[in-house]
Short mmCIF file of C-alpha atoms and ligand atoms in Angstrom, two decimals:
data_model
loop_
_atom_site.label_atom_id
_atom_site.label_comp_id
_atom_site.label_asym_id
_atom_site.label_seq_id
_atom_site.Cartn_x
_atom_site.Cartn_y
_atom_site.Cartn_z
CA MET O 1 23.85 1.89 -28.45
CA SER O 2 25.67 4.69 -26.71
CA ALA O 3 23.57 6.47 -24.15
CA ALA O 4 22.98 10.21 -24.09
CA ILE O 5 24.52 11.79 -21.02
CA LEU O 6 21.95 13.36 -18.71
CA ASP O 7 23.93 16.42 -17.77
CA GLY O 8 22.88 17.43 -14.27
CA LYS O 9 25.35 20.32 -14.22
CA LYS O 10 23.80 21.86 -17.31
CA LEU O 11 20.21 21.49 -16.11
CA ALA O 12 21.21 22.75 -12.66
CA ALA O 13 22.87 25.83 -14.19
CA GLN O 14 19.70 26.64 -16.17
CA MET O 15 17.49 26.20 -13.14
CA ARG O 16 19.84 28.16 -10.85
CA ALA O 17 19.73 31.09 -13.27
CA GLU O 18 15.90 31.02 -13.02
CA ILE O 19 16.11 30.78 -9.23
CA ALA O 20 18.56 33.72 -9.07
CA ALA O 21 16.12 35.78 -11.16
CA GLY O 22 13.32 34.78 -8.76
CA VAL O 23 15.45 35.82 -5.76
CA ALA O 24 16.22 39.21 -7.36
CA ALA O 25 12.52 39.77 -8.11
CA LEU O 26 11.49 38.88 -4.55
CA LYS O 27 14.08 41.32 -3.15
CA ALA O 28 12.92 44.08 -5.49
CA GLU O 29 9.19 43.53 -4.98
CA LYS O 30 8.98 42.65 -1.29
CA GLY O 31 12.41 43.43 0.14
CA VAL O 32 12.77 39.77 1.17
CA THR O 33 16.06 37.89 0.79
CA PRO O 34 15.60 34.11 1.00
CA GLY O 35 17.75 32.72 3.82
CA LEU O 36 18.98 29.16 4.28
CA ALA O 37 20.55 27.88 7.51
CA VAL O 38 22.69 24.76 7.22
CA ILE O 39 23.76 22.95 10.37
CA LEU O 40 26.75 20.64 10.40
CA VAL O 41 27.73 18.53 13.39
CA GLY O 42 31.22 17.05 13.33
CA GLU O 43 33.71 16.94 10.49
CA ASN O 44 32.72 14.05 8.25
CA PRO O 45 34.67 14.98 5.06
CA ALA O 46 31.77 14.24 2.68
CA SER O 47 29.37 16.26 4.85
CA VAL O 48 31.83 19.17 5.04
CA SER O 49 32.06 19.28 1.25
CA TYR O 50 28.25 19.08 0.83
CA VAL O 51 27.72 21.91 3.33
CA THR O 52 30.37 24.06 1.64
CA ALA O 53 28.78 23.45 -1.77
CA LYS O 54 25.30 24.32 -0.45
CA GLY O 55 26.54 27.61 1.07
CA LYS O 56 28.31 28.58 -2.15
CA ALA O 57 25.27 27.78 -4.32
CA CYS O 58 23.08 29.77 -1.98
CA ARG O 59 25.26 32.89 -2.17
CA GLU O 60 25.58 32.56 -5.95
CA ALA O 61 21.79 32.62 -6.22
CA GLY O 62 21.71 35.83 -4.17
CA MET O 63 20.36 34.14 -1.03
CA LEU O 64 21.51 34.54 2.55
CA SER O 65 23.53 31.53 3.66
CA ARG O 66 24.00 30.90 7.37
CA GLU O 67 26.34 28.04 8.16
CA ILE O 68 26.32 26.72 11.73
CA ARG O 69 29.02 24.24 12.67
CA PHE O 70 29.09 22.30 15.92
CA PRO O 71 31.70 19.93 17.35
CA VAL O 72 30.79 16.26 17.48
CA ASP O 73 30.29 16.37 21.28
CA ILE O 74 27.62 19.10 21.32
CA PRO O 75 24.63 18.00 23.44
CA GLU O 76 21.57 17.08 21.39
CA SER O 77 19.50 19.54 23.46
CA ARG O 78 21.74 22.43 22.28
CA LEU O 79 21.26 21.37 18.66
CA ILE O 80 17.50 21.31 19.12
CA GLU O 81 17.53 24.74 20.81
CA THR O 82 19.44 26.10 17.82
CA ILE O 83 16.83 24.68 15.44
CA GLU O 84 14.04 26.18 17.53
CA ALA O 85 15.73 29.61 17.39
CA LEU O 86 16.00 29.29 13.60
CA ASN O 87 12.33 28.27 13.41
CA ALA O 88 11.50 31.65 14.97
CA ASP O 89 14.02 33.70 12.96
CA PRO O 90 12.26 35.71 10.20
CA ALA O 91 15.50 36.03 8.16
CA ILE O 92 15.64 32.24 7.77
CA HIS O 93 13.25 30.53 5.34
CA GLY O 94 14.90 27.14 5.15
CA ILE O 95 16.66 24.94 7.71
CA LEU O 96 18.76 21.94 6.81
CA VAL O 97 20.60 19.60 9.14
CA GLN O 98 23.32 17.80 7.24
CA LEU O 99 22.90 14.03 7.59
CA PRO O 100 24.14 11.63 8.73
CA LEU O 101 24.52 12.99 12.26
CA PRO O 102 27.36 11.51 14.33
CA LYS O 103 26.65 8.45 16.48
CA GLY O 104 24.61 9.14 19.59
CA PHE O 105 22.24 11.68 18.01
CA SER O 106 18.64 10.83 17.28
CA GLU O 107 18.16 11.99 13.69
CA LYS O 108 14.45 11.53 14.12
CA LYS O 109 14.29 13.88 17.13
CA VAL O 110 16.49 16.47 15.45
CA ILE O 111 14.58 16.47 12.14
CA ASP O 112 11.28 16.56 14.02
CA ALA O 113 12.42 19.83 15.62
CA ILE O 114 12.46 21.63 12.24
CA ALA O 115 9.27 23.60 11.59
CA PRO O 116 7.58 21.92 8.56
CA GLU O 117 7.20 25.33 6.85
CA LYS O 118 11.01 25.73 6.92
CA ASP O 119 11.81 22.09 6.14
CA VAL O 120 13.27 22.70 2.68
CA ASP O 121 14.80 19.20 2.65
CA GLY O 122 11.30 17.73 2.86
CA PHE O 123 12.33 15.27 5.60
CA THR O 124 9.92 16.07 8.45
CA PRO O 125 7.03 13.64 8.99
CA VAL O 126 4.55 16.40 8.04
CA ASN O 127 6.14 16.95 4.62
CA VAL O 128 6.68 13.24 4.00
CA GLY O 129 3.02 12.58 4.85
CA LYS O 130 1.83 15.42 2.61
CA MET O 131 3.93 14.10 -0.27
CA LEU O 132 2.42 10.65 0.23
CA ILE O 133 -1.16 11.88 0.08
CA GLY O 134 -0.43 14.37 -2.71
CA ASP O 135 -0.81 17.61 -0.72
CA ASP O 136 1.22 20.71 -1.51
CA CYS O 137 4.57 20.42 0.33
CA PHE O 138 8.33 20.74 0.04
CA LEU O 139 9.41 17.74 -2.01
CA PRO O 140 12.66 16.06 -0.94
CA CYS O 141 15.49 17.50 -3.03
CA THR O 142 17.25 14.45 -4.48
CA PRO O 143 14.03 12.65 -5.56
CA HIS O 144 12.62 15.88 -7.04
CA GLY O 145 15.89 16.47 -8.92
CA ILE O 146 15.71 12.91 -10.26
CA VAL O 147 12.25 13.53 -11.73
CA LYS O 148 13.55 16.75 -13.36
CA LEU O 149 16.42 14.78 -14.93
CA ILE O 150 14.07 12.12 -16.32
CA GLU O 151 11.98 14.94 -17.83
CA VAL O 152 15.04 16.08 -19.81
CA THR O 153 14.99 12.82 -21.79
CA GLY O 154 11.58 13.76 -23.19
CA MET O 155 10.29 10.33 -22.14
CA ASP O 156 6.61 10.24 -21.19
CA ILE O 157 6.85 8.63 -17.75
CA GLN O 158 3.13 7.79 -17.72
CA GLY O 159 2.58 4.03 -17.98
CA LYS O 160 6.29 3.19 -17.99
CA HIS O 161 7.85 0.61 -15.71
CA ALA O 162 10.25 2.27 -13.27
CA VAL O 163 12.50 0.22 -11.02
CA VAL O 164 13.93 1.93 -7.95
CA ILE O 165 16.82 0.16 -6.24
CA GLY O 166 17.09 1.22 -2.59
CA ARG O 167 14.43 2.02 0.00
CA SER O 168 15.96 4.78 2.11
CA ASN O 169 13.69 7.49 3.45
CA ILE O 170 15.68 10.19 1.65
CA VAL O 171 16.00 8.67 -1.83
CA GLY O 172 14.47 5.30 -2.69
CA LYS O 173 11.07 5.48 -1.01
CA PRO O 174 10.28 9.09 -2.01
CA VAL O 175 11.40 8.47 -5.62
CA ALA O 176 8.99 5.53 -5.76
CA VAL O 177 6.20 7.75 -4.40
CA LEU O 178 6.88 10.61 -6.85
CA LEU O 179 7.04 8.36 -9.90
CA SER O 180 3.90 6.42 -9.00
CA ARG O 181 1.61 9.30 -8.00
CA LYS O 182 -1.00 10.69 -10.38
CA GLY O 183 -0.08 13.66 -12.50
CA ARG O 184 2.54 15.07 -14.84
CA SER O 185 5.97 13.41 -14.94
CA ALA O 186 4.56 10.54 -12.93
CA ASN O 187 1.95 7.75 -13.26
CA ALA O 188 4.60 5.08 -13.77
CA THR O 189 4.27 1.50 -12.58
CA VAL O 190 6.94 1.31 -9.91
CA THR O 191 8.85 -1.66 -8.53
CA LEU O 192 10.84 -0.92 -5.37
CA CYS O 193 13.83 -3.24 -4.96
CA HIS O 194 16.07 -3.53 -1.91
CA THR O 195 18.39 -5.89 -0.07
CA GLY O 196 15.52 -8.35 0.31
CA THR O 197 15.14 -8.62 -3.48
CA PRO O 198 16.70 -11.97 -4.49
CA ASP O 199 17.53 -11.13 -8.12
CA LEU O 200 17.48 -7.49 -9.18
CA SER O 201 17.82 -8.29 -12.86
CA VAL O 202 14.41 -10.00 -12.94
CA TYR O 203 12.95 -6.51 -12.46
CA THR O 204 15.53 -4.27 -14.11
CA LYS O 205 15.34 -6.23 -17.38
CA THR O 206 11.77 -5.07 -17.88
CA ALA O 207 12.33 -1.50 -16.69
CA ASP O 208 12.04 1.59 -18.89
CA ILE O 209 13.59 3.65 -16.07
CA VAL O 210 16.04 2.42 -13.44
CA VAL O 211 16.90 4.63 -10.48
CA VAL O 212 19.76 3.09 -8.52
CA ALA O 213 20.36 4.37 -4.98
CA ALA O 214 22.04 1.49 -3.17
CA GLY O 215 25.31 3.09 -2.09
CA ARG O 216 27.33 0.26 -3.66
CA PRO O 217 29.42 0.43 -6.83
CA HIS O 218 28.44 -2.00 -9.64
CA THR O 219 24.95 -2.65 -8.25
CA LEU O 220 23.65 -2.15 -11.80
CA THR O 221 25.44 -3.46 -14.89
CA GLY O 222 24.56 -3.26 -18.56
CA ASP O 223 23.50 -6.92 -18.79
CA MET O 224 20.72 -6.16 -16.26
CA LEU O 225 19.10 -3.54 -18.50
CA LYS O 226 16.48 -3.54 -21.21
CA PRO O 227 17.87 -1.80 -24.34
CA GLY O 228 16.90 1.87 -24.34
CA ALA O 229 16.27 2.18 -20.61
CA VAL O 230 16.92 5.47 -18.83
CA VAL O 231 19.40 5.07 -15.96
CA ILE O 232 19.55 7.50 -13.05
CA ASP O 233 22.57 6.78 -10.90
CA VAL O 234 22.21 8.33 -7.46
CA GLY O 235 25.16 6.63 -5.78
CA VAL O 236 28.20 8.57 -4.66
CA ASN O 237 30.97 6.19 -3.66
CA ARG O 238 34.59 6.97 -2.88
CA VAL O 239 36.84 4.37 -4.47
CA PRO O 240 40.56 4.36 -3.57
CA ASP O 241 42.64 5.58 -6.55
CA ALA O 242 46.33 6.30 -6.05
CA THR O 243 46.48 8.22 -9.36
CA LYS O 244 44.16 10.94 -8.00
CA PRO O 245 45.47 13.83 -5.87
CA LYS O 246 42.96 13.05 -3.09
CA GLY O 247 43.73 9.32 -3.22
CA TYR O 248 40.20 8.41 -4.31
CA ARG O 249 37.74 8.94 -7.13
CA LEU O 250 33.98 9.13 -7.09
CA CYS O 251 31.82 6.54 -8.77
CA GLY O 252 28.13 5.78 -8.83
CA ASP O 253 26.17 2.61 -8.19
CA ALA O 254 25.90 1.79 -11.90
CA ASP O 255 28.77 0.39 -13.92
CA TYR O 256 28.84 3.38 -16.26
CA GLU O 257 30.57 1.84 -19.28
CA SER O 258 28.44 -1.29 -19.58
CA CYS O 259 25.17 0.55 -18.76
CA ALA O 260 25.91 3.32 -21.29
CA GLU O 261 26.21 0.62 -24.00
CA VAL O 262 22.60 -0.48 -23.44
CA ALA O 263 20.75 2.54 -22.00
CA SER O 264 19.30 5.40 -24.04
CA ALA O 265 20.29 7.95 -21.39
CA ILE O 266 22.35 7.86 -18.21
CA THR O 267 23.47 10.29 -15.50
CA PRO O 268 27.21 10.54 -14.88
CA VAL O 269 28.77 10.52 -11.40
CA PRO O 270 29.80 13.16 -10.58
CA GLY O 271 27.76 15.70 -12.55
CA GLY O 272 24.36 13.99 -12.67
CA VAL O 273 22.04 13.84 -9.68
CA GLY O 274 24.35 15.71 -7.26
CA PRO O 275 24.05 19.21 -8.79
CA MET O 276 20.27 18.76 -9.02
CA THR O 277 19.97 18.00 -5.30
CA ILE O 278 21.40 21.40 -4.36
CA THR O 279 19.34 23.11 -7.06
CA MET O 280 16.08 21.73 -5.68
CA LEU O 281 17.16 22.88 -2.21
CA LEU O 282 17.52 26.44 -3.54
CA TRP O 283 14.17 26.06 -5.29
CA ASN O 284 12.44 25.06 -2.04
CA THR O 285 14.14 27.88 -0.12
CA LEU O 286 12.95 30.46 -2.65
CA GLU O 287 9.45 28.97 -2.50
CA SER O 288 9.49 29.18 1.30
CA ALA O 289 10.56 32.84 1.18
CA ARG O 290 7.80 33.62 -1.32
CA ARG O 291 5.26 32.12 1.06
CA GLY O 292 6.65 34.44 3.76
P1 NAD Y 301 21.08 4.05 2.27
O1 NAD Y 301 22.30 3.29 2.63
O2 NAD Y 301 20.27 4.71 3.33
O3 NAD Y 301 20.09 3.08 1.48
C1 NAD Y 301 20.56 2.20 0.51
C2 NAD Y 301 19.43 1.28 0.12
O4 NAD Y 301 19.88 0.45 -0.92
C3 NAD Y 301 18.92 0.40 1.23
O5 NAD Y 301 17.53 0.60 1.32
C4 NAD Y 301 19.23 -1.03 0.80
O6 NAD Y 301 18.11 -1.88 1.03
C5 NAD Y 301 19.47 -0.89 -0.68
N1 NAD Y 301 20.53 -1.74 -1.19
C6 NAD Y 301 21.84 -1.75 -0.82
N2 NAD Y 301 22.50 -2.69 -1.51
C7 NAD Y 301 21.61 -3.28 -2.32
C8 NAD Y 301 21.70 -4.32 -3.28
N3 NAD Y 301 22.85 -4.93 -3.54
N4 NAD Y 301 20.56 -4.68 -3.92
C9 NAD Y 301 19.40 -4.06 -3.67
N5 NAD Y 301 19.27 -3.06 -2.79
C10 NAD Y 301 20.35 -2.68 -2.13
O7 NAD Y 301 21.54 5.08 1.17
P2 NAD Y 301 20.85 6.42 0.59
O8 NAD Y 301 20.95 7.48 1.60
O9 NAD Y 301 19.55 6.12 -0.05
O10 NAD Y 301 21.90 6.76 -0.56
C11 NAD Y 301 22.16 5.86 -1.61
C12 NAD Y 301 23.34 6.37 -2.41
O11 NAD Y 301 22.98 7.63 -2.97
C13 NAD Y 301 24.60 6.63 -1.58
O12 NAD Y 301 25.73 6.34 -2.38
C14 NAD Y 301 24.53 8.11 -1.30
O13 NAD Y 301 25.83 8.67 -1.10
C15 NAD Y 301 23.92 8.61 -2.57
N6 NAD Y 301 23.19 9.88 -2.44
C16 NAD Y 301 23.45 10.82 -3.36
C17 NAD Y 301 22.77 12.02 -3.31
C18 NAD Y 301 23.09 13.05 -4.34
O14 NAD Y 301 22.62 14.17 -4.21
N7 NAD Y 301 23.81 12.72 -5.40
C19 NAD Y 301 21.82 12.25 -2.32
C20 NAD Y 301 21.55 11.24 -1.40
C21 NAD Y 301 22.24 10.05 -1.48
#
């Protein structure tokens, strides 16, 4: 079997065109331009490239993008004051603090400072709690994008066995919640695996859907899969590669070649989950601006 490629770039382009149309309509009808503020502390190369990509996507959709960069030694209190000012700024509908923050910052304190109604990343305790109990809220972008990608396969998720590898607050745990809740594109039986799971393949071999978000290359290999499974590879790992101009290449957490032999569909890295994460961020920002 050779898996179909779940093309995140293509789906993202379709959705971004819809979002851009929504932005234009909101401007025309209410004179409101959705605004997203992205805060970056320090110069972590991966974070710099994510922030740049978010700003570009925002402008391409016709939104206002405000990028705020701070040096690594900025006091935490100053960062929190900046967030509080953005909370009160009517031109800003979404606030995102690029994670991870440098050592010494309390991510919890900083995220807690974001007003839940502008928390377009869906990371504040209020939005996480609402997601858990099924209330209307901003869904976290990467998990929401993952569900959209699974929908592309046409698979009815209801009643399927989904295995999620990784239990982070930003990917693994929310993916498990979204796939197991009642409703459309959900209602799966979910197994959440992590570093305490002795043998991943015991679970993955019976999975119809495997979402791997471990942050380690080769966490999932083809021999761990049931034939026909859908594989969503969230990992973004930089692997040294002297043949590449930057000296590294990106790879996911799944061994692409062996998994593609067995799976029915698989996301590539790059070009799978990544473009969907930014798309769902734009989606949430537009939604926030519509709410006013
Ligand atoms: P994290 O380090 O916070 O969490 C990783 C989780 O994987 C942990 O809960 C750990 O228990 C589990 N894990 C690690 N090794 C394991 C193993 N061998 N077996 C079972 N479980 C294992 O990472 P994260 O923030 O959830 O991100 C995971 C990956 O996804 C990273 O590569 C990250 O760069 C990537 N990511 C991509 C996007 C995107 O938009 N494409 C967004 C967020 C994260």
